[in-house]
GROMACS .gro file of C-alpha atoms in nm:
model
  261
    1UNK     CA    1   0.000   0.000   0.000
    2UNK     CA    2   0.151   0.310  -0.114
    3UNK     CA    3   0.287   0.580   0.222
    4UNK     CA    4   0.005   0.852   0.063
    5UNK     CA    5  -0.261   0.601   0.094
    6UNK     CA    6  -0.160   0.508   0.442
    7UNK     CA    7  -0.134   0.803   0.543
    8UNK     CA    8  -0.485   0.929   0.444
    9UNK     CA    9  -0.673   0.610   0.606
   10UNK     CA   10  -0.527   0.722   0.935
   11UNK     CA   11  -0.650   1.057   0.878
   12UNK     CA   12  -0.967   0.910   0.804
   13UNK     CA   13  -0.987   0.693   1.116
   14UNK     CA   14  -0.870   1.004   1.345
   15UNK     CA   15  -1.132   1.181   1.230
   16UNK     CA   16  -1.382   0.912   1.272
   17UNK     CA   17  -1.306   0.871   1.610
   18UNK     CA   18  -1.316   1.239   1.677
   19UNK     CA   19  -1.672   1.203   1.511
   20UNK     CA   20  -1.730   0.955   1.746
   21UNK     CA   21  -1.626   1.070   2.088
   22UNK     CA   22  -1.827   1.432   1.992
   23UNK     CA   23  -2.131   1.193   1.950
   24UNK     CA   24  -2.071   1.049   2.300
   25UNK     CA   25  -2.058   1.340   2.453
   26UNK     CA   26  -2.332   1.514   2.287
   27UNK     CA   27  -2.535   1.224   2.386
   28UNK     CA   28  -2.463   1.325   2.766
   29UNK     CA   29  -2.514   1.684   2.703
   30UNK     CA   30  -2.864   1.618   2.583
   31UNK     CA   31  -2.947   1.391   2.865
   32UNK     CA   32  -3.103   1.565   3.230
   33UNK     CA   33  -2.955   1.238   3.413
   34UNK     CA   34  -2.641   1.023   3.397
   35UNK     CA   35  -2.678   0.680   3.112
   36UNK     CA   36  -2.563   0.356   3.125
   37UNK     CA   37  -2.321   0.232   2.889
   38UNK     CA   38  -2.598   0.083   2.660
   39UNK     CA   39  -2.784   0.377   2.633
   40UNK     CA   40  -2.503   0.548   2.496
   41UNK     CA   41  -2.442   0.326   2.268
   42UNK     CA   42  -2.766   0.332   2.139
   43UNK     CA   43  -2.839   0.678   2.106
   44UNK     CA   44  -2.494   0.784   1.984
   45UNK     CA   45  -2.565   0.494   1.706
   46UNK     CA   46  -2.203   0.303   1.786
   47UNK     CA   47  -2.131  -0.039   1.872
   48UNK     CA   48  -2.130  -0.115   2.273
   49UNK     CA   49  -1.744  -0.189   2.291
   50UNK     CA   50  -1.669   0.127   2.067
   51UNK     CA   51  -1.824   0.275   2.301
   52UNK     CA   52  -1.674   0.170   2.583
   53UNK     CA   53  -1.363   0.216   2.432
   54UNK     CA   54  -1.444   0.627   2.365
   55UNK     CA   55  -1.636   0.659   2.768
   56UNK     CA   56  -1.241   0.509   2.892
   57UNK     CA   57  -1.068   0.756   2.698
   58UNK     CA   58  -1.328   1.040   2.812
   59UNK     CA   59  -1.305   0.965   3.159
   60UNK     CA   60  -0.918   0.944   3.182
   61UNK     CA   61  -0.899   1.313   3.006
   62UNK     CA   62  -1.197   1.386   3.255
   63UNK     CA   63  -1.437   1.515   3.015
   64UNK     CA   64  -1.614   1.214   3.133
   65UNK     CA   65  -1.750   1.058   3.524
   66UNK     CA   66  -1.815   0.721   3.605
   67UNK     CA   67  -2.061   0.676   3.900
   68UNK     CA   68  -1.896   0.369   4.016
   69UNK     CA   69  -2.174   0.270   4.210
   70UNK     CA   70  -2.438   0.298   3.924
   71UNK     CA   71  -2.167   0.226   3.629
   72UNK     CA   72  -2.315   0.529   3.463
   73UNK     CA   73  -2.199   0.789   3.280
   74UNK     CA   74  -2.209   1.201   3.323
   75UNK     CA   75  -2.026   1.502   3.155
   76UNK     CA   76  -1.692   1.554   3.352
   77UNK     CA   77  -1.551   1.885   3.531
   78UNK     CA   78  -1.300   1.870   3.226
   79UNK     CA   79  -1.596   2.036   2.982
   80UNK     CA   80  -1.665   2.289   3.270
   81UNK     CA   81  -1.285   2.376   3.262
   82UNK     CA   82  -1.311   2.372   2.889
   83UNK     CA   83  -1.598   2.608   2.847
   84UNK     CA   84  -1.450   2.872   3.147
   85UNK     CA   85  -1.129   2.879   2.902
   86UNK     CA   86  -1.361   2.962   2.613
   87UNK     CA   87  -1.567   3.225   2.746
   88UNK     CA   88  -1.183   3.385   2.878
   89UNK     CA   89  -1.042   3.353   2.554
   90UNK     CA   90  -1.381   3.504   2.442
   91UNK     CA   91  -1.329   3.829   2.614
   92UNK     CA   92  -1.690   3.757   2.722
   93UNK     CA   93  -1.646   3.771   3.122
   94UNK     CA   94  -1.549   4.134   3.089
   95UNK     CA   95  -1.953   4.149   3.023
   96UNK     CA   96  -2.055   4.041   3.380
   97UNK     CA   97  -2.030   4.403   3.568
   98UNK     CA   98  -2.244   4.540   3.284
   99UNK     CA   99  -2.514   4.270   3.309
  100UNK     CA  100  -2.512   4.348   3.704
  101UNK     CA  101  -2.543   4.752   3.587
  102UNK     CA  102  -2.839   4.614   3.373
  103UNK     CA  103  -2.984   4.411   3.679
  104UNK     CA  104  -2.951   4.650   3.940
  105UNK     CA  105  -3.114   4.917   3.697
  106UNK     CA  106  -3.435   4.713   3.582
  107UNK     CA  107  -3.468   4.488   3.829
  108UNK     CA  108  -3.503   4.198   3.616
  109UNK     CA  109  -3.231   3.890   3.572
  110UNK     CA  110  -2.989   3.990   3.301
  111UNK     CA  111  -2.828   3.704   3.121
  112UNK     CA  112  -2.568   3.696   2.803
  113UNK     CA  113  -2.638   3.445   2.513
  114UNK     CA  114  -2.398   3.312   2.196
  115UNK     CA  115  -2.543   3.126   1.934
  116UNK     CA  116  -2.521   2.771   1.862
  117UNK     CA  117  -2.706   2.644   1.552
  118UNK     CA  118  -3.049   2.683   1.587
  119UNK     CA  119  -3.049   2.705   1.969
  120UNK     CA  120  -2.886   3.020   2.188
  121UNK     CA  121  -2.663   2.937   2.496
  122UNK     CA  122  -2.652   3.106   2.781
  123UNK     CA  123  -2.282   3.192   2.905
  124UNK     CA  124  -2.314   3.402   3.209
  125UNK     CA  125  -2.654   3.579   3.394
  126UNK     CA  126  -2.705   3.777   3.691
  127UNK     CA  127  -3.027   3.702   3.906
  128UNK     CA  128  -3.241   4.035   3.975
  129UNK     CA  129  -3.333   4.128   4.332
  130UNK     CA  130  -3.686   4.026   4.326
  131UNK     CA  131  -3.798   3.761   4.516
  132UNK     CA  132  -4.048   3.709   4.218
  133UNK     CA  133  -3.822   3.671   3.937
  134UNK     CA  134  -3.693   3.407   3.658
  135UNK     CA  135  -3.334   3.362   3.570
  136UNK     CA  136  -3.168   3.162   3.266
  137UNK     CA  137  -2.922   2.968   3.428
  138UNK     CA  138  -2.578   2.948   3.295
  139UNK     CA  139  -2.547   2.669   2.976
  140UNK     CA  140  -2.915   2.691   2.921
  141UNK     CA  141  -2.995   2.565   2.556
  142UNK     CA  142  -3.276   2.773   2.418
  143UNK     CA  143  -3.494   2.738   2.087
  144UNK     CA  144  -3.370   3.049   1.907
  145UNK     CA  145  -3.688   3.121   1.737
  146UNK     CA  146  -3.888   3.124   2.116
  147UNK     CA  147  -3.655   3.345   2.275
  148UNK     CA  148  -3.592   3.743   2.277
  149UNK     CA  149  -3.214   3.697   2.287
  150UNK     CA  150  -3.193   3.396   2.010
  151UNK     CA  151  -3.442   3.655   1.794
  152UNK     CA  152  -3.201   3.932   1.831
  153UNK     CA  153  -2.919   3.654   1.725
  154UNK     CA  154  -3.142   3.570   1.454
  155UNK     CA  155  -3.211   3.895   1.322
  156UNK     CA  156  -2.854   4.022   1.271
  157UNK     CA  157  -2.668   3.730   1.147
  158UNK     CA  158  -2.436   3.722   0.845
  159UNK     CA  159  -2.725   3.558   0.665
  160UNK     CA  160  -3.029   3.660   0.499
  161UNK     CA  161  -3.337   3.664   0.714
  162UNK     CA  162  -3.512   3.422   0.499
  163UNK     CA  163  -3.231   3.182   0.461
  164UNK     CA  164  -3.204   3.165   0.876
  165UNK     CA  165  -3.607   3.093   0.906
  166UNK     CA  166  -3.539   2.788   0.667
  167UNK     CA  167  -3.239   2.653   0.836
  168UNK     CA  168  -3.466   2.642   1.188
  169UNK     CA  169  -3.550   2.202   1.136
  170UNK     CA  170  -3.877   2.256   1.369
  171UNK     CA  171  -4.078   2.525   1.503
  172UNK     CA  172  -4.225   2.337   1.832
  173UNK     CA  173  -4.499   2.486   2.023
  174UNK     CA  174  -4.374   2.599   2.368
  175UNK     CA  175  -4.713   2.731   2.456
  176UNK     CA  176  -4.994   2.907   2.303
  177UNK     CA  177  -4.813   3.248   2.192
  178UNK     CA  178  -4.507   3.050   1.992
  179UNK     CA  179  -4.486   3.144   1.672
  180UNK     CA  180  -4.482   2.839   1.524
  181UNK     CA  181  -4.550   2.977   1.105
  182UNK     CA  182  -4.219   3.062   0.915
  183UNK     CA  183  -4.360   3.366   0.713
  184UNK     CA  184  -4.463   3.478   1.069
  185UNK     CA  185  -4.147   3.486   1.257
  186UNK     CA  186  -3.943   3.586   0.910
  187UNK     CA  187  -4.205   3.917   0.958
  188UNK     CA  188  -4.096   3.942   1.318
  189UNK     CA  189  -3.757   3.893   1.260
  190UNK     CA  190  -3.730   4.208   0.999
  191UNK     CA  191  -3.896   4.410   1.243
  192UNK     CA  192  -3.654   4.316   1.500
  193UNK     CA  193  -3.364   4.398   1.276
  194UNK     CA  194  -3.496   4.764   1.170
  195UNK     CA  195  -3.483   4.839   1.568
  196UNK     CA  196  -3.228   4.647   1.657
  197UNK     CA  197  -3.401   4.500   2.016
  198UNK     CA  198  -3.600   4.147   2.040
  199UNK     CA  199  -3.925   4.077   2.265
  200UNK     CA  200  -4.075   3.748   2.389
  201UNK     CA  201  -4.400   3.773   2.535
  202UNK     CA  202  -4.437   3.418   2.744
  203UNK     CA  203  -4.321   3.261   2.364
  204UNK     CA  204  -4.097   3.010   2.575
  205UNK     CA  205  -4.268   2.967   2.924
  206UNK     CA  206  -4.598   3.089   3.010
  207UNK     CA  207  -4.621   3.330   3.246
  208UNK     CA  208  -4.230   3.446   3.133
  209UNK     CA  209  -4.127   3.752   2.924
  210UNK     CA  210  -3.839   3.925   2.789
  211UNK     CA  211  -3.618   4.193   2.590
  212UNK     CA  212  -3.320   4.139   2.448
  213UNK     CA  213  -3.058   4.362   2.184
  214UNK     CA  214  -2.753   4.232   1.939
  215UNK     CA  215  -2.414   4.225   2.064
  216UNK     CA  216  -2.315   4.357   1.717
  217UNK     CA  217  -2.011   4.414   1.529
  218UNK     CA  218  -1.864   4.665   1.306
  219UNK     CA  219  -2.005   4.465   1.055
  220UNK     CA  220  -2.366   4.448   1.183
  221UNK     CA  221  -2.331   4.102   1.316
  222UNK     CA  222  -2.446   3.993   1.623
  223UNK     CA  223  -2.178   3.825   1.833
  224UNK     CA  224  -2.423   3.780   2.106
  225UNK     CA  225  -2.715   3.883   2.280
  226UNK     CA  226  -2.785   4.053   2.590
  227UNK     CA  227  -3.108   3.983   2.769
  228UNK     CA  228  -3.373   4.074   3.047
  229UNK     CA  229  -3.609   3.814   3.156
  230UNK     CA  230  -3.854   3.808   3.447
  231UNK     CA  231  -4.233   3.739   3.551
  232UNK     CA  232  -4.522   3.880   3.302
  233UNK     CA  233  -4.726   4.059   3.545
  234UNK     CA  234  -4.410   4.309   3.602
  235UNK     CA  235  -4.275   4.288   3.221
  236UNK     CA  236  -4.586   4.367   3.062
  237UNK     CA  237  -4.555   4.513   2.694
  238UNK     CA  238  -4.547   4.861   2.754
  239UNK     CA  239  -4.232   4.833   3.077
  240UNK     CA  240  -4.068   4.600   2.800
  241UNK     CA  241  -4.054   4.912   2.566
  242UNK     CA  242  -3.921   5.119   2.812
  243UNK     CA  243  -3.622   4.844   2.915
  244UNK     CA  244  -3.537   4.812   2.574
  245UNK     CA  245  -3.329   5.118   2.557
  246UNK     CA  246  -3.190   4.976   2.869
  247UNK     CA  247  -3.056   4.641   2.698
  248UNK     CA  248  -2.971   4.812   2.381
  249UNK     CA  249  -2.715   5.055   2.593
  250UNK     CA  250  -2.574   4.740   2.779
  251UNK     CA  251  -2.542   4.564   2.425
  252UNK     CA  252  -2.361   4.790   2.264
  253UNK     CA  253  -2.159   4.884   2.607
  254UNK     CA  254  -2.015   4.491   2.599
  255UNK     CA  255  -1.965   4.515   2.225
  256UNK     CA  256  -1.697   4.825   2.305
  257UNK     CA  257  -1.545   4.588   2.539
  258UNK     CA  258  -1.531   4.243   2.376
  259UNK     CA  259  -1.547   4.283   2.006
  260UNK     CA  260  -1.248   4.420   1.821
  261UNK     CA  261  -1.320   4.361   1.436
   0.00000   0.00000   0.00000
């Protein structure tokens, strides 16, 4: 076998297993409790001593926990250490004493969102004073089309409105005020674009609401999102106006301090 050939099957196989061990550990993401070795292997599609053979190599770098008592499996401290680095290398935690600024000033939880696909993540959040109140917590996976912040990502992204709306595989019904047509949010997304702030009006969770604005770029794209969320009966339409100005200062106060092209 020619050296060329050689090399490019190893290539191959490195990649596969990279393919492989992302599939394992997106299984675990996905999951609200620790699996078993066969459930794994079933939803990540792979044989059971594959496997086995990734979840050893996972848990040794620590991305991965054994429960020895239960045999199963949960993400490790390794992807918390991982995702700190990120958001450092990011720039992003220089964000935090604006989103307490924004807190202490509305009230309301304040949380910071990037995009990932067709879902927003939340990286960091500050819980308003209230005793009354409803925080994102931190790695929170929203549906982008159900959520002020993942609108406001939506909205201002390097691609065309249209083509964004199409990429979304599902609009599920959260409650009764999702917008669940695409012609629908694709009108609600060019609105949110012309004024460059986001609303969600219990979209998500009933009884919930928000306002969010772009962390934007020279270019016009949105980096990330800055958000307010709390209780209905205090962020009724009209307050949600007013804190919109509120969000869009904080916004654009982060961008000066994270983005640099």
């Amino acid at each position: 076998m020619p050296a060329s050939t050689r090399r490019e099957e190893t290539v191959r196989s490195g990649t596969q297993s990279i393919e492989r061990a992302v599939a394992v550990l997106e299984c675990l993401r996905l999951s609200e409790r620790s699996l078993s070795l066969s459930e794994i292997s079933r939803e990540a599609e792979l044989a059971v001593s594959t496997t086995h053979r990734l979840l050893r190599a996972l848990v040794k770098a620590g991305y991965v926990e054994q429960d020895h008592s239960t045999e199963h499996y949960r993400l490790g401290i390794g992807i918390a250490v991982l995702g700190q680095r990120a958001i450092e290398n990011s720039g992003y935690q220089l964000a935090r004493p604006v989103l307490a600024a924004l807190s202490e000033r509305s009230g309301e939880s304040a949380s910071l969102a990037v995009r990932r696909g067709a879902e927003v993540v939340v990286i960091d959040r500050v819980m308003g004073p209230a005793p009354l109140r409803f925080d994102h917590p931190t790695g929170a996976e929203l549906a982008a089309y159900a959520s002020a912040m993942g609108k406001a990502l939506l909205a201002n992204s390097s691609s065309t409105i249209d083509a964004e709306v199409a990429q979304i595989p599902l609009l599920e019904q959260f409650t009764e005020h999702t917008i669940t047509d695409r012609d629908t949010l694709a009108n609600e997304l060019a609105a949110v674009a012309d004024r460059r702030w986001a609303v969600n009006i219990e979209e998500r969770y009933n009884g919930v609401s928000g306002v969010a604005a772009p962390v934007l770029a020279a270019s016009g794209r949105a980096h990330a999102a800055i958000g307010l969320q709390g209780p209905s009966i205090r962020l009724t339409p009209t307050r949600l106006d007013v804190l919109a100005s509120l969000v869009q200062d904080a916004a654009t106060e982060v961008a000066s301090l994270v983005i640099r092209y």
